[in-house]
Short mmCIF file of C-alpha atoms and ligand atoms in Angstrom, two decimals:
data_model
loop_
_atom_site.label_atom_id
_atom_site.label_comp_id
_atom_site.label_asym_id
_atom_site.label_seq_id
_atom_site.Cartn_x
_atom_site.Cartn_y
_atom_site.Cartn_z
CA UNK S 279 -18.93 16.29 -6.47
CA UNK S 280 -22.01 14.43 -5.74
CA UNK S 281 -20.63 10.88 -5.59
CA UNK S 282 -20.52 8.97 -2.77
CA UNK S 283 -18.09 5.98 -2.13
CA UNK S 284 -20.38 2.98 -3.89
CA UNK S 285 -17.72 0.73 -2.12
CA UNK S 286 -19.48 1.77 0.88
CA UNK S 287 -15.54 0.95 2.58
CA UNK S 288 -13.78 1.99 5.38
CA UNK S 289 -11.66 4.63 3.82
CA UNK S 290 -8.02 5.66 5.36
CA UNK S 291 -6.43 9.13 4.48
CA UNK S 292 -2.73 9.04 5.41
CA UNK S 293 -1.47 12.40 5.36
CA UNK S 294 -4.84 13.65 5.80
CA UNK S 295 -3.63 16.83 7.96
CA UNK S 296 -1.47 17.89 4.90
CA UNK S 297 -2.68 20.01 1.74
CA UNK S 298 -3.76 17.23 -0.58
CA UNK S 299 -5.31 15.02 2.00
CA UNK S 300 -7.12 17.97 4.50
CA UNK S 301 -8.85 18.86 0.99
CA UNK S 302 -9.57 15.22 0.42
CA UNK S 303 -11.06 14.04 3.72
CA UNK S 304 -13.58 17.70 3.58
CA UNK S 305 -14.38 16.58 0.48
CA UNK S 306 -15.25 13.03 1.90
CA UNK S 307 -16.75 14.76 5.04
CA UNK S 308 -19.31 16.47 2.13
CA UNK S 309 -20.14 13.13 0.79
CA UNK S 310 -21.38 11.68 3.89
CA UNK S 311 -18.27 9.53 4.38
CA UNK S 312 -15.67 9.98 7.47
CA UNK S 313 -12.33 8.44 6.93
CA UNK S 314 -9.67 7.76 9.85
CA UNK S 315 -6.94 10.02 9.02
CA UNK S 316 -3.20 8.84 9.99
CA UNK S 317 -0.72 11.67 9.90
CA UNK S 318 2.70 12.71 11.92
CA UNK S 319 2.01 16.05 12.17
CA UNK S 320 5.37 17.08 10.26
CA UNK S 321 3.94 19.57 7.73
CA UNK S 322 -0.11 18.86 8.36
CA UNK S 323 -1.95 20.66 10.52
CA UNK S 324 -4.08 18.89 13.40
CA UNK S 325 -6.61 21.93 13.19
CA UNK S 326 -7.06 20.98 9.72
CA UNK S 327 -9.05 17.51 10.79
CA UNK S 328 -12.71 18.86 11.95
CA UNK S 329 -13.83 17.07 15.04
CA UNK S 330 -15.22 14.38 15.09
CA UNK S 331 -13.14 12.72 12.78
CA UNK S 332 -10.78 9.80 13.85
CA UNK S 333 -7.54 11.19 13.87
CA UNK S 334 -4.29 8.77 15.08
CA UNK S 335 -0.94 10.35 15.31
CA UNK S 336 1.37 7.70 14.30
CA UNK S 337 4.42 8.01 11.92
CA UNK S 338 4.86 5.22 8.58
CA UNK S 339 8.74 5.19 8.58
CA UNK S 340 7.56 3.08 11.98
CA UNK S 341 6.00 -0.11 11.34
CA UNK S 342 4.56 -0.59 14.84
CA UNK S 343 2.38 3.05 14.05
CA UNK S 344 0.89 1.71 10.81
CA UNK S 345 0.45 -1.62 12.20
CA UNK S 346 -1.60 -0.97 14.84
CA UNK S 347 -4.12 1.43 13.05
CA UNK S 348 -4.33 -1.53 10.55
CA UNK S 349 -5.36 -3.46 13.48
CA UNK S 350 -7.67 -1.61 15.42
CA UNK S 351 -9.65 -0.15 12.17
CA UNK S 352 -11.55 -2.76 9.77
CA UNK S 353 -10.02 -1.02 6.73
CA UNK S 354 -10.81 -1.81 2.95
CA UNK S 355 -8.89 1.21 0.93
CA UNK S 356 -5.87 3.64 1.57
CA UNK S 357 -5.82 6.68 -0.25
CA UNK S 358 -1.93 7.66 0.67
CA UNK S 359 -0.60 11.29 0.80
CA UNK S 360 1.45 11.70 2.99
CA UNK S 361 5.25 12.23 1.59
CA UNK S 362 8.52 14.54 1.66
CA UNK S 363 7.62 16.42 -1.60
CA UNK S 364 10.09 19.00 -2.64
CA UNK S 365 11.84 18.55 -5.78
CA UNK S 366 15.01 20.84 -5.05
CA UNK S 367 15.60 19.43 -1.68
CA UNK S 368 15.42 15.84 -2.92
CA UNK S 369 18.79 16.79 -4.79
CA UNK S 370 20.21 17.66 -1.79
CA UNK S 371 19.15 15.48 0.75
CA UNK S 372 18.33 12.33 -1.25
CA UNK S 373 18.52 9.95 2.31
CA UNK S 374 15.36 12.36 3.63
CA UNK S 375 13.63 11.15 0.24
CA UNK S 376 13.75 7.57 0.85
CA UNK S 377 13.61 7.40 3.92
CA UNK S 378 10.17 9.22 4.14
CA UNK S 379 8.65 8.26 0.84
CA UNK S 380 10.22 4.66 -0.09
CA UNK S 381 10.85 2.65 3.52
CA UNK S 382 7.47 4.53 4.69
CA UNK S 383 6.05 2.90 1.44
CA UNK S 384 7.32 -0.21 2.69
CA UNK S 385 6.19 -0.92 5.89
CA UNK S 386 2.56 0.58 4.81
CA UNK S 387 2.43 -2.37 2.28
CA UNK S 388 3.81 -4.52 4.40
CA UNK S 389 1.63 -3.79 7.40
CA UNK S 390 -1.97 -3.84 4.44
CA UNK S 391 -0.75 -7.46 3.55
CA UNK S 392 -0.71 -8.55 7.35
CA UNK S 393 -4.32 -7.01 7.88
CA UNK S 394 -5.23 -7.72 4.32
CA UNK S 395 -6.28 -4.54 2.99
CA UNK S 396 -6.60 -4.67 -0.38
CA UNK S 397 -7.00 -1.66 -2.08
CA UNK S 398 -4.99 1.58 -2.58
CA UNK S 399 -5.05 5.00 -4.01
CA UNK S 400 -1.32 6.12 -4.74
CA UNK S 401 -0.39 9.83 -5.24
CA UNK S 402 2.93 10.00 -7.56
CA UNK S 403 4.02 13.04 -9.18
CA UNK S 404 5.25 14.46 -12.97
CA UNK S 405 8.33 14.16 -11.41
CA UNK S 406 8.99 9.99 -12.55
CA UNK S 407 8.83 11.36 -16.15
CA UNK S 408 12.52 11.64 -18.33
CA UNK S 409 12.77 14.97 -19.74
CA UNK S 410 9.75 14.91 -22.45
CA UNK S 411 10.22 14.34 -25.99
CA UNK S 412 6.80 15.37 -26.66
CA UNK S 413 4.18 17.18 -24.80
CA UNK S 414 1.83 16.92 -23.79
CA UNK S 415 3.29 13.39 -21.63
CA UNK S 416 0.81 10.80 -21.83
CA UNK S 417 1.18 8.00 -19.13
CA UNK S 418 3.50 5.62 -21.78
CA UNK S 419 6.15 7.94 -21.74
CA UNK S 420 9.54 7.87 -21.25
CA UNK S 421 9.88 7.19 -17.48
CA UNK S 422 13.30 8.80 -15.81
CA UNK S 423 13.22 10.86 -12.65
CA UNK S 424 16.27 13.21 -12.47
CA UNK S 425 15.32 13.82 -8.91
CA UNK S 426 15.58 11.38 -5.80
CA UNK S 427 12.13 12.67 -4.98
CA UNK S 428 11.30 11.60 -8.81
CA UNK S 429 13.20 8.44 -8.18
CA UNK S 430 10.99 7.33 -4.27
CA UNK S 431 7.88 7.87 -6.30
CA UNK S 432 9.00 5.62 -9.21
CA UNK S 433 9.84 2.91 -6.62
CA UNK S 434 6.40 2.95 -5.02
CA UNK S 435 4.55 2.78 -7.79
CA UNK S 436 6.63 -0.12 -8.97
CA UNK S 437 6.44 -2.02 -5.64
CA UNK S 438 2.51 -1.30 -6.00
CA UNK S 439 2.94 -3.18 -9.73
CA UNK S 440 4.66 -6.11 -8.09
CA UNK S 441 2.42 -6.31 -5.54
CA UNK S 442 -0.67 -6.21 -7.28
CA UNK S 443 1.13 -8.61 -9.88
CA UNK S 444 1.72 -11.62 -7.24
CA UNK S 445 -1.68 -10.74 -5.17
CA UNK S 446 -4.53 -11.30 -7.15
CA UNK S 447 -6.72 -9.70 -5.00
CA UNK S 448 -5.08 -6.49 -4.38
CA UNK S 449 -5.99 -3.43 -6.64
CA UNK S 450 -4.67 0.29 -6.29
CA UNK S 451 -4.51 3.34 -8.50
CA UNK S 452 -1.98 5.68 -9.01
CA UNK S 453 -2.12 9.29 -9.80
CA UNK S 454 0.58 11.36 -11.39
CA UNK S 455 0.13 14.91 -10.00
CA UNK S 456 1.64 17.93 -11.99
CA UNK S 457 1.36 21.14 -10.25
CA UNK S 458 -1.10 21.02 -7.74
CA UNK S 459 -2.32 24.57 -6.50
CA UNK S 460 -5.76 26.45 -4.97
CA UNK S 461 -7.92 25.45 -1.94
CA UNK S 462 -11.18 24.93 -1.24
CA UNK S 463 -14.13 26.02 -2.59
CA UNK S 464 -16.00 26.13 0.84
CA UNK S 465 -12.68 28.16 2.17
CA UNK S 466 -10.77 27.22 5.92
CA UNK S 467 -8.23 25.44 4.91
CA UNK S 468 -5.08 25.53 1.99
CA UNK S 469 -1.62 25.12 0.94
CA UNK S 470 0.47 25.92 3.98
CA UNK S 471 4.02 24.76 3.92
CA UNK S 472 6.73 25.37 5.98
CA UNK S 473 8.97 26.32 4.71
CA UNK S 474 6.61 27.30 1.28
CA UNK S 475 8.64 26.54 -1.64
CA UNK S 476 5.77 25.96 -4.45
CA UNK S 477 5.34 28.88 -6.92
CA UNK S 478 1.85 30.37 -6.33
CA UNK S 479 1.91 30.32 -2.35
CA UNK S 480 4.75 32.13 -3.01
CA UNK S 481 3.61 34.56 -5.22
CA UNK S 482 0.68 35.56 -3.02
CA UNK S 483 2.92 36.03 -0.10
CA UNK S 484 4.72 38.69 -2.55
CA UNK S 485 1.00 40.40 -3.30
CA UNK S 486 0.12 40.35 0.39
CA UNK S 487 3.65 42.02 1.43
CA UNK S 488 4.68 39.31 3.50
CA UNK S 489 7.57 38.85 1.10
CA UNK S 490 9.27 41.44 -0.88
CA UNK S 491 9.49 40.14 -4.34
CA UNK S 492 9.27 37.33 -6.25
CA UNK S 493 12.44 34.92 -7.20
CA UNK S 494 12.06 33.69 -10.71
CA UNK S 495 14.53 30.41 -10.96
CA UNK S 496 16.64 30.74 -14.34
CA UNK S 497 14.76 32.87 -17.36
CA UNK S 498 17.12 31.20 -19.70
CA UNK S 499 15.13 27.91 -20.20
CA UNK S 500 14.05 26.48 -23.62
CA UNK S 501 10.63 28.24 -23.35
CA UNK S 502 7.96 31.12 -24.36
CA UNK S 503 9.84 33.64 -22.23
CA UNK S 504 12.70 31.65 -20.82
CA UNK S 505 10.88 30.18 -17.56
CA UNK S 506 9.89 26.72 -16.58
CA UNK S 507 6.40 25.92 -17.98
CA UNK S 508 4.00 24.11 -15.50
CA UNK S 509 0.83 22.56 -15.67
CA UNK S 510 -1.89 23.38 -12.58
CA UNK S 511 -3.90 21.38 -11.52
CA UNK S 512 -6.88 23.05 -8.63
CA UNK S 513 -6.36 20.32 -5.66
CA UNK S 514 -10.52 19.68 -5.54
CA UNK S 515 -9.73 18.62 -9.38
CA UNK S 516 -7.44 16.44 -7.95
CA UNK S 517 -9.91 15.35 -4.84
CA UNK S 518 -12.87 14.28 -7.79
CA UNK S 519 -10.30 12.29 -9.32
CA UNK S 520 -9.80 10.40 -6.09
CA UNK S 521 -13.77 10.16 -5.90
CA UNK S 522 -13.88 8.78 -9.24
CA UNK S 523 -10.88 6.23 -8.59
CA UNK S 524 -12.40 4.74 -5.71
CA UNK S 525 -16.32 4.25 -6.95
CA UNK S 526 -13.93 2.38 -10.05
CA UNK S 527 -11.06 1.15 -7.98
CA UNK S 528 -11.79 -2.88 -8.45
CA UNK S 529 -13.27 -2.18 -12.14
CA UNK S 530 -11.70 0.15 -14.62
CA UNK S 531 -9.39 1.58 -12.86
CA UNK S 532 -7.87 -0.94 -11.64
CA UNK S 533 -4.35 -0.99 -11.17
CA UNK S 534 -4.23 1.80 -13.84
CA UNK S 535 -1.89 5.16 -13.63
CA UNK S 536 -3.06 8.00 -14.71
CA UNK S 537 -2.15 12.02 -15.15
CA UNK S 538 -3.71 14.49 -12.85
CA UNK S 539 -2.79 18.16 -14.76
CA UNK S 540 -4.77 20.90 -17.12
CA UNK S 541 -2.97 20.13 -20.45
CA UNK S 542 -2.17 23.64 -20.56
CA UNK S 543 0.75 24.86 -19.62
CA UNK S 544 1.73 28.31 -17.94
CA UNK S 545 5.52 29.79 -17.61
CA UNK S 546 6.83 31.09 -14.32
CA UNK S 547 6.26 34.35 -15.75
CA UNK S 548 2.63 34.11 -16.71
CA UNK S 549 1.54 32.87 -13.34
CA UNK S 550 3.17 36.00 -12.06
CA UNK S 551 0.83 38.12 -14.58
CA UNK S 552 -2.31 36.28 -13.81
CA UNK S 553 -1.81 36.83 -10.21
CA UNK S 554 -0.98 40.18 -10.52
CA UNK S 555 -4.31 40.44 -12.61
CA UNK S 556 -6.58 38.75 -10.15
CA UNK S 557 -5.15 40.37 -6.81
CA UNK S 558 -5.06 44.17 -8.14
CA UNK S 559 -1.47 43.57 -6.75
CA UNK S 560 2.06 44.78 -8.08
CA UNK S 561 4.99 43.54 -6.34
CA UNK S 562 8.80 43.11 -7.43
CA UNK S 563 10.26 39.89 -9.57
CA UNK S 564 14.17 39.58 -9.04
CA UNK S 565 15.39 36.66 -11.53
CA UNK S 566 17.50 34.33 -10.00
CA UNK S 567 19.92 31.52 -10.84
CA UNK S 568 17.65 27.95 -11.77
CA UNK S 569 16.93 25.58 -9.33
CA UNK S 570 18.32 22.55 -8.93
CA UNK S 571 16.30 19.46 -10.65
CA UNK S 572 13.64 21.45 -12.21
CA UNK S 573 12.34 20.16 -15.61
CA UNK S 574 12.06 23.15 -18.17
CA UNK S 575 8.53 22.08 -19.31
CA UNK S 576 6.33 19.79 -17.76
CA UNK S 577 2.49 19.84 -19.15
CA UNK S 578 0.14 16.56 -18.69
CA UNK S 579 -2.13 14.80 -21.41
CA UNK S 580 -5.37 13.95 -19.14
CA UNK S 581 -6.96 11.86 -21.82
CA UNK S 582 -6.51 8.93 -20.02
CA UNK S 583 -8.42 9.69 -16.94
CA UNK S 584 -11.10 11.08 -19.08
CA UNK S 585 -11.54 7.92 -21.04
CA UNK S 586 -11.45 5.74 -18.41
CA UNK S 587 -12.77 7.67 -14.75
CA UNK S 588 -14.75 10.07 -16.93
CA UNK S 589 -12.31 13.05 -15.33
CA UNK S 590 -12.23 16.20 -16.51
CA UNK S 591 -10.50 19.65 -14.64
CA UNK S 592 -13.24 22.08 -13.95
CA UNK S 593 -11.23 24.66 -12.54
CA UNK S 594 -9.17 27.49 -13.79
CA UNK S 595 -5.53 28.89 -13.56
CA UNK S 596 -7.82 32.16 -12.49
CA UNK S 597 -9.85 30.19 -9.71
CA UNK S 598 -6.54 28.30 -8.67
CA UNK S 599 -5.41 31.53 -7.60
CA UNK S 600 -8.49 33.35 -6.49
CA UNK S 601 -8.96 30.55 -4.20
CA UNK S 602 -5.56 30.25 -2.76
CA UNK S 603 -5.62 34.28 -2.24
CA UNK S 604 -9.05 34.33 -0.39
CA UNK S 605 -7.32 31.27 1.95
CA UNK S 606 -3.77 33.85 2.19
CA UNK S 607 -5.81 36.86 2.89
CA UNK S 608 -7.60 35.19 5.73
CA UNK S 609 -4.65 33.63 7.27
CA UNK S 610 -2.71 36.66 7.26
CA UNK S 611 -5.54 38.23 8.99
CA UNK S 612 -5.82 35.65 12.00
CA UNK S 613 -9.64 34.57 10.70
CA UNK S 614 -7.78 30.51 10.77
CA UNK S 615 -6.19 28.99 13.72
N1 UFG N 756 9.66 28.74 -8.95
C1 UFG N 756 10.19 30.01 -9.03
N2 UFG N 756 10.23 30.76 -7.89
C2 UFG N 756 9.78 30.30 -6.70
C3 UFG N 756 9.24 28.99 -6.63
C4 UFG N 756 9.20 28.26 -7.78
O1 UFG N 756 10.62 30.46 -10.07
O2 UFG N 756 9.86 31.03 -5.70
C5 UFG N 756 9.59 27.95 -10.19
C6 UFG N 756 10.35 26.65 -10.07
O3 UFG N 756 11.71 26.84 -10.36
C7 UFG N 756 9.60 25.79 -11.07
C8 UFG N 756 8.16 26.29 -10.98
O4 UFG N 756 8.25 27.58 -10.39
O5 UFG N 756 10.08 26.04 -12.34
C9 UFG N 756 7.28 25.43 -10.14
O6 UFG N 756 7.93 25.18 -8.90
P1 UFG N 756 7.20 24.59 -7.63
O7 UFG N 756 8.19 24.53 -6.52
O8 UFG N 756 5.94 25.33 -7.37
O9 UFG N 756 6.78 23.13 -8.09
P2 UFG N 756 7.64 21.96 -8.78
O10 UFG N 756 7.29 21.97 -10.24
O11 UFG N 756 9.07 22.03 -8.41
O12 UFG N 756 7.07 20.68 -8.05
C10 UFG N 756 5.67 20.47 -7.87
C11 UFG N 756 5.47 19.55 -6.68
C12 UFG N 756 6.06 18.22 -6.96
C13 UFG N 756 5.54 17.68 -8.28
C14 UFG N 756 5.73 18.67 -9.40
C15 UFG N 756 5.08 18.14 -10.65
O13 UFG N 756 6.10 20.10 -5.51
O14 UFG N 756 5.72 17.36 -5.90
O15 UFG N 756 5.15 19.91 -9.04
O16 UFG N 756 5.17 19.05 -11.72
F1 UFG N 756 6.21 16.57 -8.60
#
C-alpha cells in the first residue's frame, strides 16, 4: 500500500478505535497521513490510537459531539466506521440498530452540511442484499435486508444518494463489506469484540482453550455441507480499498457502491478445517440450532471495484487466519495492553 492521499485532505476516521477503523488509521499512519479519529469508546479501544494522533471522545447519536469536531477541525473527507454491527442482535433489539447506525447517520450528515464537508467514505455491509438469486451478488442486485441491522445500512446509504443527489458538490463512496476477518500485517492490534460473536475470533478462542468448542449455527442449510457459506474478506484488503476510494473519491468513484469480499466462498465448516490446519489445533464443534437472520450463502462479485478503483484482494482465507491467530496468541499472553 504505497499510495498516499493525492487529495492531500484532512481525513476523519469515526470509529477509528474499533477493528475496521484502528486498521485503517495504521494504515494511514504508514502513508504519512494522520487523521483525527472520533470514537465513543463503546467497543474501540483507546490503546488502539498510537500517540500522537488526535483522538476526541465524542458520541454521533449526539449532535453537539459531531458538531463541534466539525468545527474545530478544517475537515475535507469522512471515512465512517463506527456502527452497532451484529446481525443476530439487530433481530432482537432493532431500536439499538437505529438508533446507533441511522439517527447517528443523521446528525453526522447533518452536522458535514453545516461545516460543509463534502466528501465521504461509507462502510455498508452484505447484509442490504435480498436473499440472492444468483451468486456471486454483483452491486445491481436485488436489494432487501431481512435484518434491522441490514435495514440502518440501507437507509444510510440511501440518505447518502439523496444527499449527493440535491448537493452537487458532495461526493461519497460506499462499500459493501462481506465478512471481514484478520489483522494486521505489522501485528498490535485486531478484532476484539465484546462480546465476540463473528466466526473466526471465535474459532481461535476454541484453538487457544479459552473456549471449549465451537457452536456451528444450523448444519441444515441449502449448502456444500449444510452450513452458511461466507465470503472473507482480510480487513487491510478492505483498508487498500479505502486508499483507493479516496485518491478517486471526486473522479471515478464517485458516488459509486461497490463490494468489498473474495468471490469465494467458505462454509462454517471449512473455516473450522482451515483453522484447525493452520493452528496445529483440534478442539470440539457442537452443532447448534441457526441463528436468527443469517443468510444461508452470501459470496461477493468484486468486479466492480476492480474495474473501476483497480482493487483486487491480496490476501488469503490462510493469512486471514494466521494473522488473526498471531494477534489471539499475543493477547492471551498479555504482550498487548
Ligand atoms: N457462526 C457460527 N458459530 C459462531 C459464530 C458464527 O456458526 O460461533 C456462523 C454464523 O451463523 C454465520 C457465519 O458463521 O453463518 C458468519 O457469522 P459471523 O457472526 O462471523 O458474521 P455474519 O455473517 O453474521 O456478519 C458479518 C458482519 C456483518 C456483515 C456480514 C456480511 O458482522 O456486519 O458479515 O456478510 F454484514
Amino acid at each position: 500500500m504505497s499510495e498516499t492521499n493525492s487529495l492531500g485532505s484532512r481525513v476523519l476516521l469515526i470509529g477509528g478505535a474499533g477493528y475496521v477503523g484502528s486498521h485503517m488509521l495504521r494504515n494511514l499512519l504508514t502513508c504519512g497521513i494522520t487523521p483525527i479519529v472520533f470514537d465513543n469508546l463503546s467497543s474501540g479501544f483507546r490503546r488502539f490510537i498510537p500517540k500522537g494522533v488526535p483522538f476526541v471522545k465524542g458520541d454521533l447519536r449526539q449532535l453537539a459531539d459531531i458538531r463541534k469536531v466539525l468545527k474545530k477541525f478544517k475537515i475535507d473527507c469522512i471515512l465512517h466506521f463506527a456502527s452497532a454491527i451484529v446481525v443476530s442482535e439487530s433481530v432482537s433489539d432493532p431500536g439499538r440498530y437505529y438508533e446507533n447506525n441511522v439517527l447517528s447517520f443523521i446528525n453526522l450528515i447533518q452536522a458535514m452540511r453545516e461545516a460543509d464537508v463534502q466528501q465521504m467514505i461509507f462502510s455498508s455491509s452484505a447484509a442490504v442484499y435480498a436473499a440472492p438469486k444468483k451468486l456471486p451478488i454483483a452491486e445491481d442486485a436485488l436489494l432487501g435486508p431481512n435484518t434491522a441491522y441490514g435495514h440502518s445500512k440501507l437507509m444510510c446509504e440511501q440518505i447518502l444518494r439523496d444527499v449527493a443527489a440535491a448537493h452537487k458538490d458532495f461526493s461519497f463512496v460506499v462499500f459493501r463489506y462481506f465478512n471481514v476477518a484478520g489483522a494486521y500485517d505489522q501485528g498490535g492490534i485486531g478484532e476484539n469484540h465484546d462480546p465476540e460473536t463473528h466466526l473466526i475470533p471465535l474459532i481461535l478462542k476454541a484453538a487457544l482453550g479459552e473456549k471449549k468448542s465451537v457452536q456451528v449455527f444450523g448444519d441444515d442449510y441449502p449448502t456444500v455441507d449444510g452450513t452458511c457459506i461466507r465470503d472473507f474478506i482480510h480487513v487491510d484488503d478492505v483498508c487498500d480499498a479505502h486508499f483507493l476510494a479516496l485518491k478517486n473519491l471526486t473522479k471515478s468513484a464517485r458516488n459509486q457502491t461497490f463490494n468489498l469480499g473474495n468471490q469465494k466462498g467458505f462454509s462454517v465448516k471449512q473455516v473450522i478445517d482451515a483453522v484447525k490446519k493452520v493452528t496445529g489445533q483440534d478442539f470440539k464443534v457442537q452443532i447448534c440450532p441457526p441463528r436468527a437472520g443469517d443468510n444461508p450463502k452470501l459470496i461477493a462479485d468484486f468486479c466492480k471495484a476492480k474495474e473501476i478503483l483497480g482493487w483486487k484482494p491480496q490476501r488469503s482465507l490462510e493469512k486471514m487466519i494466521a494473522s488473526a491467530w498471531a494477534w489471539e496468541k499475543n493477547r492471551k499472553a498479555g504482550l498487548l495492553a
